[in-house]
């Protein structure tokens, strides 16, 4: 029986601790899961048009069966919905449904829905509880865990937000069956990232079982999602508000974010851009912190096996460099890099001289 599979990962944050449930058929049981967590009364299910159409009714039925008075709202799918316009519409929906301080929000979807609905929960009546039900690889292994919520501004991504931890995360692996192939592969970039920064064994496993990963083998998915969540949970536990260690999760992201922007958002999916960023960081690591040439090769090969790019032809270094300069995470405009000493071990806050950065960028496709 499929139902026998399930695994829990604890995000240990004192009184803000919560569990990530990972397994199959979890959506259908979400009502009893919520009841078990002491969640009852009214809730607002926030989803997007694509995910809502597929799983909204299922979830609504499950919550209703547990006596929860759930109202369903869907925003258009896509990054543009992480906006103050959509947020305002959600506040109205929450008020109209009569959500009070004992009510809760459920985010059903990828990172867009999770960030938006999480921020709704963080700010509605000065903060109410919420549950994350992630349906993409990115959201299962990254955005649903750690409590970063927020919306975009015309001036840039994620500029308005709050740290607000969910009450629980329910990752039903069955939902991944309908995730478009490109989104799925893009999400795997984050899993590769966890291998590079913290877990050589995870990396080996992805290499050996790349074909099964791409075939979305449920048992294997459970393993790799759980391991990724454990790594993120450990980092978040030690540095909830990104004072230091949490920066390690940005491996490949300094350059990756810039590529997304320079190529104009949407050309590269996030995971595709950070795949290039990870190859770049691996090359820098080889020159600066002793990452072996063989390991650089393995990182390139694994990303390629997942159909992810290793170069961003068409993005000039000058444009990428300028974009990094204005990035909110740069320290006094000086980019700091996360570099890997070996697969499974990384350090953050590394400064790298300009000439080397440019040289490596220009050599990426060669
Ligand atoms: N809060 C954090 O810590 C954090 C971390 C990483 C990323 N993010 C944010 O997450 C967002 C990206 O998240 P994402 O990659 O999940 O994108 P997404 O939420 O846009 O989902 C990708 C696409 O897949 C569709 N989809 C989602 N689940 C599906 C399913 N099971 N079946 C069919 N279609 C499905 C969606 O409708 C959407 O079109 C960005 O806004 C990013 O800033 C936040
Ligand atoms: Zn990322």
Coordinates of C-alpha atoms and ligand atoms in Angstrom, one line a residue:
X1 CA 0.0 0.0 0.0
X2 CA 1.3 3.4 -0.9
X3 CA 0.1 4.9 2.4
X4 CA 2.7 3.1 4.4
X5 CA 5.4 5.5 3.2
X6 CA 6.0 8.6 5.3
X7 CA 8.8 10.4 7.1
X8 CA 9.0 13.3 9.4
X9 CA 11.7 15.9 9.7
X10 CA 11.8 18.2 12.7
X11 CA 12.6 21.9 12.3
X12 CA 13.9 22.5 15.8
X13 CA 13.3 26.2 16.7
X14 CA 12.2 26.0 20.4
X15 CA 8.6 27.1 20.7
X16 CA 8.4 27.7 17.0
X17 CA 9.4 24.1 16.2
X18 CA 7.4 22.2 13.6
X19 CA 7.4 19.0 11.6
X20 CA 7.8 18.4 7.9
X21 CA 5.7 15.4 6.9
X22 CA 7.0 13.8 3.7
X23 CA 5.2 10.9 2.0
X24 CA 2.3 9.8 -0.1
X25 CA -1.5 10.4 0.3
X26 CA -0.8 13.1 2.8
X27 CA -3.2 15.6 1.1
X28 CA -6.2 13.3 1.6
X29 CA -5.3 13.1 5.3
X30 CA -4.6 16.8 5.8
X31 CA -7.8 17.3 7.8
X32 CA -6.8 14.9 10.5
X33 CA -3.3 16.2 10.4
X34 CA -4.6 19.7 11.1
X35 CA -6.9 18.5 13.8
X36 CA -4.0 16.7 15.4
X37 CA -2.1 20.0 15.5
X38 CA -4.9 21.7 17.3
X39 CA -6.0 23.6 14.2
X40 CA -9.8 24.0 13.8
X41 CA -12.4 26.5 12.9
X42 CA -11.9 28.7 9.9
X43 CA -9.1 28.6 7.4
X44 CA -8.2 30.2 4.0
X45 CA -6.7 27.8 1.5
X46 CA -4.5 29.8 -0.9
X47 CA -3.4 28.2 -4.1
X48 CA -2.7 29.1 -7.7
X49 CA -4.8 28.4 -10.8
X50 CA -2.8 25.4 -12.0
X51 CA -2.4 23.7 -8.6
X52 CA -5.8 24.6 -7.3
X53 CA -7.5 23.0 -10.3
X54 CA -5.7 19.8 -9.6
X55 CA -5.6 19.5 -5.9
X56 CA -7.9 22.2 -4.4
X57 CA -11.0 20.2 -4.2
X58 CA -9.2 17.2 -2.6
X59 CA -7.8 19.4 0.1
X60 CA -11.0 21.2 0.7
X61 CA -12.9 17.9 1.1
X62 CA -10.2 16.6 3.5
X63 CA -10.4 19.7 5.7
X64 CA -14.2 19.8 5.6
X65 CA -14.3 16.2 6.7
X66 CA -12.4 17.2 9.8
X67 CA -14.9 19.9 10.6
X68 CA -12.8 22.8 9.3
X69 CA -14.6 25.7 7.6
X70 CA -12.3 26.2 4.7
X71 CA -12.6 28.9 2.0
X72 CA -10.6 28.3 -1.2
X73 CA -8.9 31.1 -3.1
X74 CA -6.6 30.8 -6.2
X75 CA -4.2 33.5 -7.6
X76 CA -3.1 33.2 -11.2
X77 CA -0.1 30.9 -11.4
X78 CA 3.3 32.5 -11.8
X79 CA 5.8 34.8 -10.1
X80 CA 3.7 37.9 -10.9
X81 CA 1.2 36.8 -8.2
X82 CA 3.8 37.6 -5.5
X83 CA 2.4 41.1 -5.6
X84 CA 0.8 43.6 -3.2
X85 CA -2.3 43.5 -5.4
X86 CA -2.8 39.8 -4.9
X87 CA -1.9 40.2 -1.2
X88 CA -4.6 42.8 -0.8
X89 CA -7.2 40.5 -2.5
X90 CA -6.2 37.8 0.0
X91 CA -6.7 40.1 3.0
X92 CA -10.2 40.9 1.7
X93 CA -10.9 37.2 1.2
X94 CA -9.7 36.4 4.7
X95 CA -11.8 39.2 6.2
X96 CA -14.9 38.2 4.2
X97 CA -14.6 34.6 5.4
X98 CA -14.3 35.9 9.0
X99 CA -10.8 34.6 9.8
X100 CA -9.9 35.6 13.4
X101 CA -6.8 35.1 15.5
X102 CA -7.5 31.4 16.1
X103 CA -8.0 30.8 12.3
X104 CA -5.2 29.6 10.0
X105 CA -4.0 29.8 6.4
X106 CA -3.0 26.9 4.2
X107 CA -0.6 27.5 1.3
X108 CA -1.2 24.9 -1.4
X109 CA 1.3 25.2 -4.2
X110 CA 4.9 26.1 -5.1
X111 CA 7.1 28.8 -3.7
X112 CA 5.1 31.6 -5.1
X113 CA 2.0 30.6 -3.2
X114 CA 4.0 29.6 -0.1
X115 CA 5.8 33.0 0.1
X116 CA 2.6 35.0 -0.6
X117 CA 0.3 33.0 1.7
X118 CA 3.0 32.9 4.4
X119 CA 3.3 36.7 4.3
X120 CA -0.5 36.9 4.4
X121 CA -0.4 34.8 7.6
X122 CA 2.5 36.8 9.0
X123 CA 0.6 40.1 8.7
X124 CA -3.1 39.3 9.0
X125 CA -4.2 40.4 12.5
X126 CA -0.5 40.8 13.3
X127 CA 0.1 37.1 12.5
X128 CA -1.9 33.9 12.5
X129 CA -0.9 30.3 12.1
X130 CA -0.3 28.7 8.7
X131 CA 0.5 25.4 7.1
X132 CA 2.6 24.9 4.0
X133 CA 1.6 22.2 1.5
X134 CA 4.4 22.5 -1.1
X135 CA 3.8 20.9 -4.5
X136 CA 7.1 21.6 -6.3
X137 CA 10.6 20.3 -5.6
X138 CA 11.7 23.9 -4.9
X139 CA 9.0 24.4 -2.3
X140 CA 9.4 21.0 -0.7
X141 CA 13.2 21.3 -0.2
X142 CA 13.6 25.0 0.1
X143 CA 10.8 27.7 0.3
X144 CA 8.3 25.9 2.5
X145 CA 11.0 25.3 5.2
X146 CA 12.6 28.1 7.2
X147 CA 10.0 30.8 7.5
X148 CA 11.0 33.3 4.9
X149 CA 7.8 34.9 3.5
X150 CA 7.2 37.8 1.2
X151 CA 6.3 39.5 -2.0
X152 CA 8.0 41.2 -4.9
X153 CA 8.1 44.9 -5.7
X154 CA 8.4 46.5 -9.1
X155 CA 11.9 47.4 -7.9
X156 CA 12.9 43.9 -7.2
X157 CA 12.1 40.4 -5.9
X158 CA 11.4 39.6 -2.3
X159 CA 11.9 43.1 -1.1
X160 CA 8.9 43.1 1.3
X161 CA 8.6 40.2 3.8
X162 CA 8.8 38.7 7.2
X163 CA 10.3 35.7 9.0
X164 CA 7.2 33.7 10.0
X165 CA 7.5 30.0 10.6
X166 CA 4.7 27.7 9.5
X167 CA 2.9 25.5 12.0
X168 CA 3.6 22.4 9.9
X169 CA 4.8 21.4 6.4
X170 CA 3.0 18.6 4.6
X171 CA 4.9 17.4 1.5
X172 CA 2.8 15.0 -0.4
X173 CA 5.1 13.5 -3.0
X174 CA 2.2 12.4 -5.2
X175 CA 1.6 15.9 -6.2
X176 CA 5.0 15.9 -8.0
X177 CA 3.6 13.5 -10.6
X178 CA 1.9 16.5 -12.4
X179 CA 4.8 19.0 -12.1
X180 CA 6.0 20.0 -15.6
X181 CA 9.3 18.4 -16.5
X182 CA 11.2 21.7 -16.7
X183 CA 10.0 22.8 -13.3
X184 CA 10.9 19.4 -11.9
X185 CA 14.5 19.4 -13.3
X186 CA 15.0 23.0 -12.2
X187 CA 14.0 22.1 -8.6
X188 CA 16.7 19.4 -8.7
X189 CA 19.3 22.1 -8.8
X190 CA 18.5 22.9 -5.2
X191 CA 18.9 19.3 -4.2
X192 CA 22.3 19.1 -6.0
X193 CA 23.2 22.3 -4.0
X194 CA 22.5 20.5 -0.7
X195 CA 24.8 17.7 -1.8
X196 CA 27.6 20.1 -2.7
X197 CA 27.4 22.3 0.5
X198 CA 26.7 19.6 3.1
X199 CA 26.3 16.0 2.1
X200 CA 28.7 14.0 -0.1
X201 CA 26.6 10.9 0.3
X202 CA 23.5 12.7 -1.1
X203 CA 25.6 13.9 -4.0
X204 CA 26.8 10.3 -4.7
X205 CA 23.3 9.0 -4.6
X206 CA 22.0 11.6 -7.0
X207 CA 24.9 10.6 -9.4
X208 CA 24.3 6.9 -9.1
X209 CA 20.5 7.1 -9.3
X210 CA 20.1 10.0 -11.7
X211 CA 17.8 8.1 -14.0
X212 CA 15.5 7.0 -11.1
X213 CA 15.5 10.6 -9.8
X214 CA 14.3 11.8 -13.2
X215 CA 11.7 9.0 -13.3
X216 CA 10.4 10.4 -10.0
X217 CA 10.7 7.2 -8.2
X218 CA 8.6 7.8 -5.0
X219 CA 10.9 5.9 -2.6
X220 CA 14.0 7.8 -3.8
X221 CA 12.1 11.1 -3.8
X222 CA 11.2 10.5 -0.2
X223 CA 14.9 10.0 0.6
X224 CA 16.2 13.0 -1.2
X225 CA 13.4 15.4 -0.2
X226 CA 13.9 14.3 3.5
X227 CA 17.6 14.7 3.4
X228 CA 17.4 18.1 1.7
X229 CA 14.9 19.2 4.4
X230 CA 17.1 17.9 7.2
X231 CA 20.1 20.0 5.8
X232 CA 18.0 23.1 5.5
X233 CA 16.4 22.5 8.9
X234 CA 19.8 22.2 10.5
X235 CA 21.1 25.4 9.0
X236 CA 17.9 27.3 9.9
X237 CA 18.0 26.0 13.5
X238 CA 21.5 27.4 13.9
X239 CA 20.8 30.7 12.1
X240 CA 17.1 31.4 11.8
X241 CA 17.5 35.0 10.6
X242 CA 20.5 34.8 8.3
X243 CA 23.1 36.3 10.5
X244 CA 25.7 34.0 9.2
X245 CA 25.6 30.3 8.5
X246 CA 22.3 30.5 6.6
X247 CA 24.3 32.3 3.8
X248 CA 25.7 28.9 3.0
X249 CA 22.4 28.1 1.3
X250 CA 23.2 30.7 -1.2
X251 CA 25.8 28.5 -3.0
X252 CA 25.5 29.3 -6.7
X253 CA 22.9 32.0 -5.9
X254 CA 25.1 35.2 -6.1
X255 CA 25.7 34.7 -9.8
X256 CA 22.4 32.7 -10.3
X257 CA 20.2 35.6 -9.2
X258 CA 22.1 38.0 -11.4
X259 CA 21.7 35.7 -14.4
X260 CA 17.9 35.5 -13.8
X261 CA 17.8 39.3 -13.9
X262 CA 20.1 40.0 -16.7
X263 CA 18.5 37.4 -19.0
X264 CA 15.2 38.9 -17.9
X265 CA 13.1 36.9 -15.5
X266 CA 11.5 33.9 -17.1
X267 CA 14.2 33.1 -19.6
X268 CA 16.0 30.9 -17.1
X269 CA 14.0 29.2 -14.4
X270 CA 15.5 29.8 -11.0
X271 CA 17.1 26.4 -10.8
X272 CA 18.6 26.7 -14.3
X273 CA 20.2 30.0 -13.4
X274 CA 21.6 28.7 -10.1
X275 CA 22.9 25.6 -12.0
X276 CA 25.1 28.0 -13.9
X277 CA 25.9 29.8 -10.7
X278 CA 27.0 26.5 -9.1
X279 CA 29.3 25.6 -12.0
X280 CA 30.8 29.1 -11.7
X281 CA 31.2 28.8 -8.0
X282 CA 32.8 25.3 -8.4
X283 CA 35.4 26.7 -10.8
X284 CA 36.1 29.6 -8.4
X285 CA 36.4 27.0 -5.6
X286 CA 39.0 25.1 -7.6
X287 CA 41.1 28.2 -7.9
X288 CA 40.6 29.5 -4.4
X289 CA 39.8 26.8 -1.8
X290 CA 41.2 23.7 -3.3
X291 CA 38.2 21.9 -4.8
X292 CA 39.6 19.1 -6.9
X293 CA 39.3 19.3 -10.7
X294 CA 37.6 15.9 -10.6
X295 CA 34.9 17.3 -8.3
X296 CA 34.2 20.3 -10.5
X297 CA 33.7 17.8 -13.4
X298 CA 31.3 15.8 -11.3
X299 CA 29.2 18.8 -10.4
X300 CA 29.0 19.8 -14.0
X301 CA 28.1 16.3 -15.1
X302 CA 25.4 15.8 -12.5
X303 CA 23.7 19.1 -13.4
X304 CA 24.0 18.2 -17.1
X305 CA 22.4 14.8 -16.3
X306 CA 19.4 16.6 -14.9
X307 CA 19.2 18.7 -18.1
X308 CA 20.5 21.8 -16.4
X309 CA 22.8 24.4 -18.1
X310 CA 26.4 25.1 -17.3
X311 CA 26.7 28.4 -19.1
X312 CA 24.6 31.4 -19.8
X313 CA 25.7 32.5 -23.2
X314 CA 24.2 35.8 -24.1
X315 CA 24.8 37.2 -20.6
X316 CA 27.8 39.5 -20.6
X317 CA 30.0 39.5 -17.5
X318 CA 29.8 43.3 -17.2
X319 CA 26.0 43.1 -16.9
X320 CA 26.1 40.1 -14.5
X321 CA 28.7 41.9 -12.3
X322 CA 26.7 45.2 -12.2
X323 CA 23.6 43.2 -11.1
X324 CA 25.5 41.6 -8.3
X325 CA 26.7 45.0 -7.2
X326 CA 23.2 46.2 -6.5
X327 CA 22.1 42.9 -5.0
X328 CA 20.8 43.4 -1.4
X329 CA 23.0 40.7 -0.1
X330 CA 26.3 42.1 -1.3
X331 CA 28.3 43.6 1.5
X332 CA 29.2 47.2 0.5
X333 CA 28.8 46.2 -3.1
X334 CA 31.5 43.6 -2.7
X335 CA 30.1 40.2 -3.5
X336 CA 30.8 37.4 -1.0
X337 CA 30.8 33.8 -2.4
X338 CA 30.0 30.5 -1.0
X339 CA 32.8 28.2 -2.0
X340 CA 33.2 24.4 -1.8
X341 CA 36.4 22.9 -0.5
X342 CA 35.2 19.5 -1.4
X343 CA 31.8 18.0 -2.3
X344 CA 29.9 18.1 0.9
X345 CA 31.9 20.9 2.6
X346 CA 31.5 24.6 1.9
X347 CA 32.4 28.0 3.5
X348 CA 30.7 31.3 3.1
X349 CA 31.7 35.0 3.0
X350 CA 34.6 34.5 0.6
X351 CA 35.9 37.5 -1.3
X352 CA 37.3 36.8 -4.7
X353 CA 39.3 39.2 -6.9
X354 CA 37.6 40.8 -9.9
X355 CA 40.0 39.5 -12.5
X356 CA 39.5 35.9 -11.5
X357 CA 35.7 36.2 -11.6
X358 CA 35.7 37.6 -15.1
X359 CA 38.2 35.1 -16.3
X360 CA 36.2 32.2 -15.0
X361 CA 32.9 33.6 -16.4
X362 CA 34.5 33.9 -19.8
X363 CA 35.8 30.4 -19.6
X364 CA 32.6 28.7 -18.5
X365 CA 31.5 27.5 -21.9
X366 CA 34.9 26.3 -23.0
Ligands
LIG1 N1 10.9 31.5 1.1 C1 12.0 31.0 0.7 O1 12.9 30.6 1.5 C2 12.2 30.7 -0.8 C3 13.2 29.8 -1.2 C4 13.3 29.5 -2.5 C5 12.5 30.1 -3.5 N2 11.5 30.9 -3.0 C6 10.5 31.5 -3.9 O2 9.8 30.5 -4.5 C7 9.3 30.9 -5.8 C8 9.5 29.8 -6.8 O3 8.9 28.6 -6.4 P1 8.5 27.4 -7.4 O4 9.7 27.1 -8.1 O5 7.9 26.4 -6.6 O6 7.6 28.1 -8.4 P2 6.0 28.3 -8.6 O7 5.3 28.4 -7.3 O8 5.8 29.4 -9.5 O9 5.6 26.9 -9.3 C9 6.0 26.7 -10.6 C10 4.9 26.4 -11.6 O10 4.5 25.0 -11.4 C11 3.1 25.0 -11.2 N3 2.9 23.9 -10.2 C12 3.2 23.9 -8.9 N4 3.0 22.7 -8.4 C13 2.5 21.9 -9.4 C14 2.1 20.5 -9.4 N5 2.2 19.7 -8.4 N6 1.5 20.1 -10.6 C15 1.5 20.9 -11.7 N7 1.9 22.2 -11.7 C16 2.4 22.7 -10.5 C17 2.7 26.3 -10.7 O11 1.4 26.6 -11.0 C18 3.7 27.2 -11.4 O12 3.2 27.5 -12.7 C19 10.0 32.2 -6.1 O13 9.1 33.3 -5.9 C20 11.1 32.3 -5.1 O14 11.4 33.6 -4.7 C21 11.4 31.2 -1.7
LIG2 ZN1 17.4 28.8 -4.8

